[in-house]
PDB file of C-alpha atoms in Angstrom:
ATOM      1  CA  UNK A   1      16.462  -0.929 -23.868  1.00 59.00           C
ATOM      2  CA  UNK A   2      14.854  -3.033 -21.202  1.00 57.00           C
ATOM      3  CA  UNK A   3      12.765  -6.106 -21.880  1.00 60.00           C
ATOM      4  CA  UNK A   4      10.705  -8.166 -19.523  1.00 60.00           C
ATOM      5  CA  UNK A   5       8.594 -11.780 -19.794  1.00 57.00           C
ATOM      6  CA  UNK A   6       4.885 -11.778 -16.236  1.00 53.00           C
ATOM      7  CA  UNK A   7       6.476  -9.669 -17.181  1.00 59.00           C
ATOM      8  CA  UNK A   8       9.171 -10.606 -19.628  1.00 59.00           C
ATOM      9  CA  UNK A   9      10.882  -7.547 -20.999  1.00 57.00           C
ATOM     10  CA  UNK A  10      13.646  -5.871 -22.944  1.00 56.00           C
ATOM     11  CA  UNK A  11      14.798  -2.262 -22.767  1.00 52.00           C
ATOM     12  CA  UNK A  12      17.055   0.244 -24.554  1.00 51.00           C
ATOM     13  CA  UNK A  13      18.995   2.774 -22.849  1.00 47.00           C
ATOM     14  CA  UNK A  14      17.538   0.109 -22.584  1.00 40.00           C
ATOM     15  CA  UNK A  15      16.798  -3.573 -21.188  1.00 40.00           C
ATOM     16  CA  UNK A  16      14.725  -6.908 -21.543  1.00 42.00           C
ATOM     17  CA  UNK A  17      12.631  -8.444 -18.676  1.00 44.00           C
ATOM     18  CA  UNK A  18       9.971 -11.012 -17.699  1.00 44.00           C
ATOM     19  CA  UNK A  19       7.667  -9.933 -14.846  1.00 48.00           C
ATOM     20  CA  UNK A  20       5.111 -11.340 -12.523  1.00 45.00           C
ATOM     21  CA  UNK A  21       4.933  -9.298  -9.402  1.00 46.00           C
ATOM     22  CA  UNK A  22       5.193 -12.289  -7.110  1.00 44.00           C
ATOM     23  CA  UNK A  23       8.916 -12.430  -7.965  1.00 40.00           C
ATOM     24  CA  UNK A  24      11.442  -9.650  -7.463  1.00 39.00           C
ATOM     25  CA  UNK A  25      14.761 -11.286  -8.237  1.00 39.00           C
ATOM     26  CA  UNK A  26      16.453 -10.977 -11.606  1.00 39.00           C
ATOM     27  CA  UNK A  27      18.204 -14.157 -12.643  1.00 40.00           C
ATOM     28  CA  UNK A  28      21.542 -13.799 -14.348  1.00 42.00           C
ATOM     29  CA  UNK A  29      22.220 -17.521 -14.244  1.00 42.00           C
ATOM     30  CA  UNK A  30      21.670 -19.762 -17.240  1.00 43.00           C
ATOM     31  CA  UNK A  31      21.489 -22.944 -15.160  1.00 47.00           C
ATOM     32  CA  UNK A  32      18.146 -22.608 -13.345  1.00 58.00           C
ATOM     33  CA  UNK A  33      16.294 -20.002 -15.363  1.00 60.00           C
ATOM     34  CA  UNK A  34      12.713 -20.642 -16.476  1.00 70.00           C
ATOM     35  CA  UNK A  35      10.889 -17.607 -17.816  1.00 75.00           C
ATOM     36  CA  UNK A  36       7.226 -16.904 -17.125  1.00 76.00           C
ATOM     37  CA  UNK A  37       6.531 -17.185 -20.846  1.00 78.00           C
ATOM     38  CA  UNK A  38       8.020 -20.691 -20.895  1.00 79.00           C
ATOM     39  CA  UNK A  39       5.896 -21.705 -17.896  1.00 76.00           C
ATOM     40  CA  UNK A  40       2.824 -20.351 -19.672  1.00 79.00           C
ATOM     41  CA  UNK A  41       3.617 -22.363 -22.800  1.00 79.00           C
ATOM     42  CA  UNK A  42       3.911 -25.537 -20.703  1.00 81.00           C
ATOM     43  CA  UNK A  43       0.226 -25.159 -19.860  1.00 80.00           C
ATOM     44  CA  UNK A  44       0.432 -25.509 -16.086  1.00 79.00           C
ATOM     45  CA  UNK A  45      -2.974 -25.196 -14.408  1.00 82.00           C
ATOM     46  CA  UNK A  46      -1.630 -23.272 -11.420  1.00 85.00           C
ATOM     47  CA  UNK A  47       0.585 -20.270 -10.858  1.00 84.00           C
ATOM     48  CA  UNK A  48       4.073 -21.241  -9.564  1.00 84.00           C
ATOM     49  CA  UNK A  49       4.329 -20.438  -5.870  1.00 85.00           C
ATOM     50  CA  UNK A  50       7.045 -17.828  -6.412  1.00 83.00           C
ATOM     51  CA  UNK A  51       4.569 -15.743  -8.434  1.00 83.00           C
ATOM     52  CA  UNK A  52       1.637 -15.972  -5.989  1.00 86.00           C
ATOM     53  CA  UNK A  53       1.091 -12.669  -4.215  1.00 86.00           C
ATOM     54  CA  UNK A  54       0.257 -12.348  -0.515  1.00 87.00           C
ATOM     55  CA  UNK A  55      -3.556 -12.003  -0.117  1.00 85.00           C
ATOM     56  CA  UNK A  56      -3.503  -8.200   0.542  1.00 80.00           C
ATOM     57  CA  UNK A  57      -1.647  -7.598  -2.748  1.00 82.00           C
ATOM     58  CA  UNK A  58      -3.789  -9.774  -5.032  1.00 82.00           C
ATOM     59  CA  UNK A  59      -6.045  -8.172  -7.659  1.00 82.00           C
ATOM     60  CA  UNK A  60      -9.069  -9.688  -5.820  1.00 70.00           C
ATOM     61  CA  UNK A  61     -11.391  -9.501  -8.809  1.00 65.00           C
ATOM     62  CA  UNK A  62      -9.717  -9.843 -12.226  1.00 58.00           C
ATOM     63  CA  UNK A  63     -12.703  -8.112 -13.841  1.00 60.00           C
ATOM     64  CA  UNK A  64     -12.631  -4.350 -13.305  1.00 62.00           C
ATOM     65  CA  UNK A  65     -14.770  -1.636 -14.866  1.00 61.00           C
ATOM     66  CA  UNK A  66     -13.322   0.035 -17.948  1.00 62.00           C
ATOM     67  CA  UNK A  67     -12.476   3.690 -17.684  1.00 58.00           C
ATOM     68  CA  UNK A  68     -14.870   4.651 -20.469  1.00 55.00           C
ATOM     69  CA  UNK A  69     -14.447   8.376 -19.769  1.00 56.00           C
ATOM     70  CA  UNK A  70     -10.652   8.419 -20.253  1.00 61.00           C
ATOM     71  CA  UNK A  71     -10.158  11.520 -22.407  1.00 61.00           C
ATOM     72  CA  UNK A  72      -8.737  11.337 -25.936  1.00 64.00           C
ATOM     73  CA  UNK A  73      -6.456  14.090 -27.187  1.00 58.00           C
ATOM     74  CA  UNK A  74      -6.384  14.729 -30.931  1.00 60.00           C
ATOM     75  CA  UNK A  75      -3.028  16.380 -31.632  1.00 50.00           C
ATOM     76  CA  UNK A  76      -4.329  17.729 -34.955  1.00 51.00           C
ATOM     77  CA  UNK A  77      -6.635  20.078 -33.059  1.00 40.00           C
ATOM     78  CA  UNK A  78      -4.628  20.662 -29.884  1.00 35.00           C
ATOM     79  CA  UNK A  79      -5.877  23.796 -28.138  1.00 33.00           C
ATOM     80  CA  UNK A  80      -4.775  23.188 -24.589  1.00 33.00           C
ATOM     81  CA  UNK A  81      -1.467  22.518 -22.880  1.00 31.00           C
ATOM     82  CA  UNK A  82      -3.155  20.030 -20.543  1.00 34.00           C
ATOM     83  CA  UNK A  83      -1.678  16.548 -20.855  1.00 44.00           C
ATOM     84  CA  UNK A  84      -4.319  13.916 -21.627  1.00 52.00           C
ATOM     85  CA  UNK A  85      -4.007  10.106 -21.462  1.00 72.00           C
ATOM     86  CA  UNK A  86      -4.874   8.860 -24.985  1.00 85.00           C
ATOM     87  CA  UNK A  87      -3.243  10.503 -27.995  1.00 88.00           C
ATOM     88  CA  UNK A  88      -4.295  10.018 -31.631  1.00 88.00           C
ATOM     89  CA  UNK A  89      -3.154  11.636 -34.894  1.00 89.00           C
ATOM     90  CA  UNK A  90       0.386  11.557 -33.530  1.00 91.00           C
ATOM     91  CA  UNK A  91       1.972  10.928 -36.917  1.00 92.00           C
ATOM     92  CA  UNK A  92       3.116   7.328 -36.337  1.00 94.00           C
ATOM     93  CA  UNK A  93       1.541   5.019 -38.963  1.00 96.00           C
ATOM     94  CA  UNK A  94      -0.547   2.170 -37.586  1.00 96.00           C
ATOM     95  CA  UNK A  95       1.570  -0.252 -39.638  1.00 96.00           C
ATOM     96  CA  UNK A  96       4.727   0.893 -37.795  1.00 96.00           C
ATOM     97  CA  UNK A  97       3.049   0.407 -34.420  1.00 96.00           C
ATOM     98  CA  UNK A  98       1.927  -3.108 -35.382  1.00 96.00           C
ATOM     99  CA  UNK A  99       5.401  -3.961 -36.714  1.00 97.00           C
ATOM    100  CA  UNK A 100       6.950  -2.854 -33.414  1.00 95.00           C
ATOM    101  CA  UNK A 101       4.654  -5.162 -31.453  1.00 96.00           C
ATOM    102  CA  UNK A 102       5.379  -7.993 -33.913  1.00 96.00           C
ATOM    103  CA  UNK A 103       9.126  -7.524 -33.431  1.00 94.00           C
ATOM    104  CA  UNK A 104       8.637  -7.641 -29.664  1.00 93.00           C
ATOM    105  CA  UNK A 105       6.643 -10.862 -30.014  1.00 94.00           C
ATOM    106  CA  UNK A 106       9.434 -12.411 -32.098  1.00 93.00           C
ATOM    107  CA  UNK A 107      12.001 -11.509 -29.455  1.00 91.00           C
ATOM    108  CA  UNK A 108      10.043 -13.050 -26.600  1.00 91.00           C
ATOM    109  CA  UNK A 109       9.458 -16.199 -28.647  1.00 92.00           C
ATOM    110  CA  UNK A 110      13.214 -16.759 -28.941  1.00 90.00           C
ATOM    111  CA  UNK A 111      14.707 -19.682 -26.987  1.00 90.00           C
ATOM    112  CA  UNK A 112      15.433 -18.692 -23.410  1.00 86.00           C
ATOM    113  CA  UNK A 113      19.116 -19.517 -23.895  1.00 88.00           C
ATOM    114  CA  UNK A 114      19.289 -16.753 -26.514  1.00 89.00           C
ATOM    115  CA  UNK A 115      17.456 -14.159 -24.419  1.00 86.00           C
ATOM    116  CA  UNK A 116      19.404 -14.903 -21.255  1.00 84.00           C
ATOM    117  CA  UNK A 117      22.593 -13.756 -22.978  1.00 86.00           C
ATOM    118  CA  UNK A 118      21.298 -10.238 -22.252  1.00 83.00           C
ATOM    119  CA  UNK A 119      20.530 -11.076 -18.614  1.00 80.00           C
ATOM    120  CA  UNK A 120      21.947  -8.638 -16.075  1.00 75.00           C
ATOM    121  CA  UNK A 121      21.345  -7.298 -12.563  1.00 72.00           C
ATOM    122  CA  UNK A 122      23.041  -4.030 -13.490  1.00 73.00           C
ATOM    123  CA  UNK A 123      20.398  -1.292 -13.753  1.00 65.00           C
ATOM    124  CA  UNK A 124      22.959   0.856 -15.601  1.00 68.00           C
ATOM    125  CA  UNK A 125      23.437  -1.698 -18.412  1.00 71.00           C
ATOM    126  CA  UNK A 126      22.502  -0.187 -21.819  1.00 71.00           C
ATOM    127  CA  UNK A 127      20.592  -3.329 -22.886  1.00 75.00           C
ATOM    128  CA  UNK A 128      19.394  -6.054 -20.551  1.00 76.00           C
ATOM    129  CA  UNK A 129      16.841  -8.835 -20.174  1.00 81.00           C
ATOM    130  CA  UNK A 130      15.341 -10.298 -17.015  1.00 69.00           C
ATOM    131  CA  UNK A 131      12.271 -11.476 -15.135  1.00 61.00           C
ATOM    132  CA  UNK A 132      12.282  -9.028 -12.257  1.00 53.00           C
ATOM    133  CA  UNK A 133      10.087  -6.068 -11.366  1.00 44.00           C
ATOM    134  CA  UNK A 134      13.083  -4.473  -9.638  1.00 41.00           C
ATOM    135  CA  UNK A 135      14.549  -2.720 -12.642  1.00 40.00           C
ATOM    136  CA  UNK A 136      14.915   0.727 -14.138  1.00 44.00           C
ATOM    137  CA  UNK A 137      15.319   2.123 -17.585  1.00 44.00           C
ATOM    138  CA  UNK A 138      17.757   4.968 -18.219  1.00 46.00           C
ATOM    139  CA  UNK A 139      15.674   6.692 -20.868  1.00 57.00           C
ATOM    140  CA  UNK A 140      14.557   5.461 -24.247  1.00 65.00           C
ATOM    141  CA  UNK A 141      12.469   2.263 -24.198  1.00 80.00           C
ATOM    142  CA  UNK A 142      11.170  -0.723 -22.231  1.00 87.00           C
ATOM    143  CA  UNK A 143       9.564  -3.688 -23.987  1.00 90.00           C
ATOM    144  CA  UNK A 144       7.551  -6.061 -21.812  1.00 92.00           C
ATOM    145  CA  UNK A 145       5.715  -9.333 -22.264  1.00 93.00           C
ATOM    146  CA  UNK A 146       3.038 -10.461 -19.815  1.00 94.00           C
ATOM    147  CA  UNK A 147       2.266 -14.138 -20.603  1.00 93.00           C
ATOM    148  CA  UNK A 148      -1.199 -15.519 -20.034  1.00 92.00           C
ATOM    149  CA  UNK A 149      -1.693 -16.835 -16.521  1.00 93.00           C
ATOM    150  CA  UNK A 150      -3.883 -19.791 -15.430  1.00 93.00           C
ATOM    151  CA  UNK A 151      -4.910 -18.022 -12.196  1.00 93.00           C
ATOM    152  CA  UNK A 152      -4.987 -14.264 -12.870  1.00 93.00           C
ATOM    153  CA  UNK A 153      -6.664 -13.582  -9.547  1.00 92.00           C
ATOM    154  CA  UNK A 154      -3.496 -14.640  -7.690  1.00 93.00           C
ATOM    155  CA  UNK A 155      -0.839 -12.613  -9.480  1.00 93.00           C
ATOM    156  CA  UNK A 156      -0.066  -9.335 -11.210  1.00 93.00           C
ATOM    157  CA  UNK A 157       2.069  -8.650 -14.253  1.00 92.00           C
ATOM    158  CA  UNK A 158       3.416  -5.568 -12.484  1.00 90.00           C
ATOM    159  CA  UNK A 159       2.574  -4.325  -8.987  1.00 90.00           C
ATOM    160  CA  UNK A 160       1.393  -0.838  -8.103  1.00 90.00           C
ATOM    161  CA  UNK A 161       3.948   1.827  -9.015  1.00 89.00           C
ATOM    162  CA  UNK A 162       4.482   5.207 -10.666  1.00 90.00           C
ATOM    163  CA  UNK A 163       7.068   5.877 -13.371  1.00 89.00           C
ATOM    164  CA  UNK A 164      10.217   7.688 -12.285  1.00 87.00           C
ATOM    165  CA  UNK A 165      10.581   9.991 -15.326  1.00 89.00           C
ATOM    166  CA  UNK A 166       8.636  13.002 -16.480  1.00 90.00           C
ATOM    167  CA  UNK A 167       6.440  11.472 -19.196  1.00 89.00           C
ATOM    168  CA  UNK A 168       5.823   7.900 -20.366  1.00 91.00           C
ATOM    169  CA  UNK A 169       4.357   7.119 -23.790  1.00 93.00           C
ATOM    170  CA  UNK A 170       2.918   3.619 -23.969  1.00 94.00           C
ATOM    171  CA  UNK A 171       1.836   1.293 -26.776  1.00 95.00           C
ATOM    172  CA  UNK A 172       0.003  -1.868 -25.708  1.00 94.00           C
ATOM    173  CA  UNK A 173      -1.225  -4.877 -27.662  1.00 94.00           C
ATOM    174  CA  UNK A 174      -4.363  -5.412 -25.557  1.00 93.00           C
ATOM    175  CA  UNK A 175      -5.943  -4.236 -22.272  1.00 92.00           C
ATOM    176  CA  UNK A 176      -4.276  -5.037 -18.939  1.00 93.00           C
ATOM    177  CA  UNK A 177      -3.140  -1.670 -17.630  1.00 93.00           C
ATOM    178  CA  UNK A 178      -5.018  -0.293 -14.624  1.00 91.00           C
ATOM    179  CA  UNK A 179      -4.738   3.140 -13.018  1.00 89.00           C
ATOM    180  CA  UNK A 180      -5.692   4.184  -9.501  1.00 87.00           C
ATOM    181  CA  UNK A 181      -8.382   6.866  -9.306  1.00 83.00           C
ATOM    182  CA  UNK A 182      -8.796   9.562  -6.650  1.00 80.00           C
ATOM    183  CA  UNK A 183     -10.707   7.131  -4.438  1.00 85.00           C
ATOM    184  CA  UNK A 184      -7.896   4.557  -4.664  1.00 86.00           C
ATOM    185  CA  UNK A 185      -9.997   2.257  -6.847  1.00 88.00           C
ATOM    186  CA  UNK A 186      -8.420   0.378  -9.743  1.00 90.00           C
ATOM    187  CA  UNK A 187      -9.834   1.228 -13.171  1.00 88.00           C
ATOM    188  CA  UNK A 188      -9.022  -0.728 -16.346  1.00 89.00           C
ATOM    189  CA  UNK A 189      -7.703   1.377 -19.228  1.00 88.00           C
ATOM    190  CA  UNK A 190      -9.186   0.363 -22.602  1.00 87.00           C
ATOM    191  CA  UNK A 191      -6.960  -0.324 -25.586  1.00 87.00           C
ATOM    192  CA  UNK A 192      -7.720   1.999 -28.520  1.00 90.00           C
ATOM    193  CA  UNK A 193      -6.208   0.908 -31.822  1.00 92.00           C
ATOM    194  CA  UNK A 194      -3.723   3.440 -33.125  1.00 93.00           C
ATOM    195  CA  UNK A 195      -3.702   5.491 -29.913  1.00 94.00           C
ATOM    196  CA  UNK A 196      -0.782   6.004 -27.536  1.00 94.00           C
ATOM    197  CA  UNK A 197      -1.232   6.262 -23.792  1.00 92.00           C
ATOM    198  CA  UNK A 198       0.542   9.212 -22.137  1.00 89.00           C
ATOM    199  CA  UNK A 199       1.030   9.449 -18.393  1.00 86.00           C
ATOM    200  CA  UNK A 200       3.014  11.698 -16.093  1.00 86.00           C
ATOM    201  CA  UNK A 201       5.760  10.401 -13.818  1.00 89.00           C
ATOM    202  CA  UNK A 202       7.427  11.334 -10.554  1.00 93.00           C
ATOM    203  CA  UNK A 203       9.655  14.026 -12.049  1.00 93.00           C
ATOM    204  CA  UNK A 204       6.598  15.986 -13.183  1.00 90.00           C
ATOM    205  CA  UNK A 205       5.029  15.690  -9.733  1.00 91.00           C
ATOM    206  CA  UNK A 206       8.179  17.044  -8.077  1.00 95.00           C
ATOM    207  CA  UNK A 207       8.727  19.835 -10.622  1.00 95.00           C
ATOM    208  CA  UNK A 208       5.125  20.991 -10.176  1.00 92.00           C
ATOM    209  CA  UNK A 209       5.473  20.817  -6.372  1.00 94.00           C
ATOM    210  CA  UNK A 210       2.643  18.327  -6.268  1.00 90.00           C
ATOM    211  CA  UNK A 211       0.187  20.259  -8.436  1.00 87.00           C
ATOM    212  CA  UNK A 212       0.377  17.422 -10.958  1.00 85.00           C
ATOM    213  CA  UNK A 213       0.429  13.860  -9.685  1.00 87.00           C
ATOM    214  CA  UNK A 214       2.311  10.965 -11.198  1.00 88.00           C
ATOM    215  CA  UNK A 215       0.021   8.156 -12.367  1.00 88.00           C
ATOM    216  CA  UNK A 216      -0.112   5.166 -10.021  1.00 90.00           C
ATOM    217  CA  UNK A 217      -0.683   2.092 -12.157  1.00 91.00           C
ATOM    218  CA  UNK A 218      -0.331  -1.670 -12.279  1.00 93.00           C
ATOM    219  CA  UNK A 219      -0.699  -4.472 -14.842  1.00 94.00           C
ATOM    220  CA  UNK A 220      -3.068  -7.416 -14.535  1.00 95.00           C
ATOM    221  CA  UNK A 221      -2.635 -10.726 -16.349  1.00 94.00           C
ATOM    222  CA  UNK A 222      -5.112 -12.714 -18.419  1.00 93.00           C
ATOM    223  CA  UNK A 223      -5.873 -16.420 -18.652  1.00 93.00           C
ATOM    224  CA  UNK A 224      -6.574 -16.006 -22.387  1.00 92.00           C
ATOM    225  CA  UNK A 225      -3.956 -13.739 -23.972  1.00 91.00           C
ATOM    226  CA  UNK A 226      -0.330 -12.697 -23.758  1.00 94.00           C
ATOM    227  CA  UNK A 227       0.086  -8.923 -23.502  1.00 95.00           C
ATOM    228  CA  UNK A 228       2.911  -6.857 -24.984  1.00 96.00           C
ATOM    229  CA  UNK A 229       3.756  -3.260 -24.163  1.00 94.00           C
ATOM    230  CA  UNK A 230       6.356  -0.818 -25.457  1.00 94.00           C
ATOM    231  CA  UNK A 231       7.037   2.138 -23.194  1.00 91.00           C
ATOM    232  CA  UNK A 232       9.052   5.212 -24.170  1.00 90.00           C
ATOM    233  CA  UNK A 233      10.243   6.793 -20.927  1.00 86.00           C
ATOM    234  CA  UNK A 234      11.306  10.426 -21.029  1.00 89.00           C
ATOM    235  CA  UNK A 235      13.527  11.628 -18.212  1.00 87.00           C
ATOM    236  CA  UNK A 236      16.077  14.276 -17.363  1.00 87.00           C
ATOM    237  CA  UNK A 237      19.760  13.276 -17.471  1.00 85.00           C
ATOM    238  CA  UNK A 238      21.338  10.907 -14.968  1.00 84.00           C
ATOM    239  CA  UNK A 239      22.891  13.494 -12.638  1.00 90.00           C
ATOM    240  CA  UNK A 240      20.511  16.402 -13.227  1.00 92.00           C
ATOM    241  CA  UNK A 241      19.136  17.505  -9.869  1.00 94.00           C
ATOM    242  CA  UNK A 242      15.348  17.972  -9.776  1.00 94.00           C
ATOM    243  CA  UNK A 243      13.322  20.006  -7.291  1.00 96.00           C
ATOM    244  CA  UNK A 244      10.056  21.995  -7.251  1.00 97.00           C
ATOM    245  CA  UNK A 245      10.076  24.986  -9.604  1.00 96.00           C
ATOM    246  CA  UNK A 246      10.738  28.157  -7.516  1.00 96.00           C
ATOM    247  CA  UNK A 247       7.720  29.999  -8.965  1.00 96.00           C
ATOM    248  CA  UNK A 248       5.467  27.246  -7.583  1.00 94.00           C
ATOM    249  CA  UNK A 249       6.754  27.591  -4.012  1.00 95.00           C
ATOM    250  CA  UNK A 250       5.449  30.279  -1.639  1.00 94.00           C
ATOM    251  CA  UNK A 251       4.040  30.689   1.857  1.00 93.00           C
ATOM    252  CA  UNK A 252       0.780  29.029   0.874  1.00 92.00           C
ATOM    253  CA  UNK A 253       2.512  26.303  -1.112  1.00 93.00           C
ATOM    254  CA  UNK A 254       5.699  25.327   0.756  1.00 95.00           C
ATOM    255  CA  UNK A 255       8.315  23.173  -0.904  1.00 95.00           C
ATOM    256  CA  UNK A 256       6.975  19.626  -0.701  1.00 96.00           C
ATOM    257  CA  UNK A 257       9.797  17.517  -2.148  1.00 96.00           C
ATOM    258  CA  UNK A 258      13.527  17.153  -1.589  1.00 96.00           C
ATOM    259  CA  UNK A 259      16.036  17.502  -4.402  1.00 95.00           C
ATOM    260  CA  UNK A 260      17.036  14.299  -6.201  1.00 94.00           C
ATOM    261  CA  UNK A 261      18.430  12.892  -9.461  1.00 92.00           C
ATOM    262  CA  UNK A 262      17.960   9.824 -11.656  1.00 87.00           C
ATOM    263  CA  UNK A 263      21.166   8.394 -10.185  1.00 87.00           C
ATOM    264  CA  UNK A 264      19.679   8.760  -6.685  1.00 91.00           C
ATOM    265  CA  UNK A 265      16.666   6.779  -7.903  1.00 89.00           C
ATOM    266  CA  UNK A 266      18.832   4.001  -9.369  1.00 84.00           C
ATOM    267  CA  UNK A 267      20.826   3.769  -6.148  1.00 88.00           C
ATOM    268  CA  UNK A 268      17.583   3.507  -4.184  1.00 89.00           C
ATOM    269  CA  UNK A 269      16.053   0.666  -6.217  1.00 84.00           C
ATOM    270  CA  UNK A 270      19.349  -1.215  -6.164  1.00 82.00           C
ATOM    271  CA  UNK A 271      19.102  -1.643  -2.393  1.00 86.00           C
ATOM    272  CA  UNK A 272      15.342  -1.447  -1.718  1.00 85.00           C
ATOM    273  CA  UNK A 273      12.282  -3.498  -2.601  1.00 81.00           C
ATOM    274  CA  UNK A 274      10.186  -1.139  -4.738  1.00 76.00           C
ATOM    275  CA  UNK A 275       7.122  -3.329  -4.206  1.00 77.00           C
ATOM    276  CA  UNK A 276       6.989  -2.097  -0.608  1.00 81.00           C
ATOM    277  CA  UNK A 277       6.873   1.599  -1.414  1.00 84.00           C
ATOM    278  CA  UNK A 278       7.256   4.287  -4.062  1.00 89.00           C
ATOM    279  CA  UNK A 279      10.547   6.154  -4.273  1.00 91.00           C
ATOM    280  CA  UNK A 280       8.768   9.520  -4.512  1.00 93.00           C
ATOM    281  CA  UNK A 281       7.312   8.977  -1.030  1.00 93.00           C
ATOM    282  CA  UNK A 282      10.847   9.139   0.406  1.00 93.00           C
ATOM    283  CA  UNK A 283      11.209  12.641  -1.101  1.00 95.00           C
ATOM    284  CA  UNK A 284       8.149  14.221   0.456  1.00 94.00           C
ATOM    285  CA  UNK A 285       8.863  16.931   3.034  1.00 90.00           C
ATOM    286  CA  UNK A 286       5.218  17.589   3.900  1.00 72.00           C
ATOM    287  CA  UNK A 287       3.480  14.185   3.577  1.00 64.00           C
TER     288      UNK A 287
END
């Protein structure tokens, strides 16, 4: 499990982390660690300099239009194999979903000296906690906390990215997630009580030879509310090599991605700043 606090988070395996996209270094030291959630609780009127994004990366306008046309898929009357973003009637009681978010809130409200015991820079650790955006989850779950921010126009909870795996199932406590549309505009995704958000990741894009695209998304922060999210990330095994399905490759649709594995991805993010570019872009053979 992975957990993160602007984001603060925890994940299971898995890890815990705290994120604001102005910072990309995970602290494993107990001597100089101050989480974003702690800074938020202190009531500072300004965002700490280490969290302030360069002007080109800032959200510009913290108020974005809601994606009111985001389709809802009712699994009780599923008639199509097409994957849709919002899922209802999934069989998980609303009380269980609320309890999960409550448990996450309790964890992030623990003293920092308790949470930091799970601090680690090792992306292979089964359970870890940190404040960095440079992390990965080896299957299962990531739990994140995005504390309220006094200047939401200067920072992001998570910068633009796509998920590495095949499918991500997300539960969120309130709005904050944004997705990039075909025109490269950011659209806010509404929070629907009882619904789960489903989005495709890089593995699905590669397997489909680009016919399906992984969802590019980011997380904004609010000056009013903390936001919690629980993400279930579904991926192939660590060393399983992935490449475009042969039946989707022909003379009109040449192979567009190189072969890779989850371990290749972990090695890449260990030595590269993922804020500067998506890993999947390094796999493209016909950009």
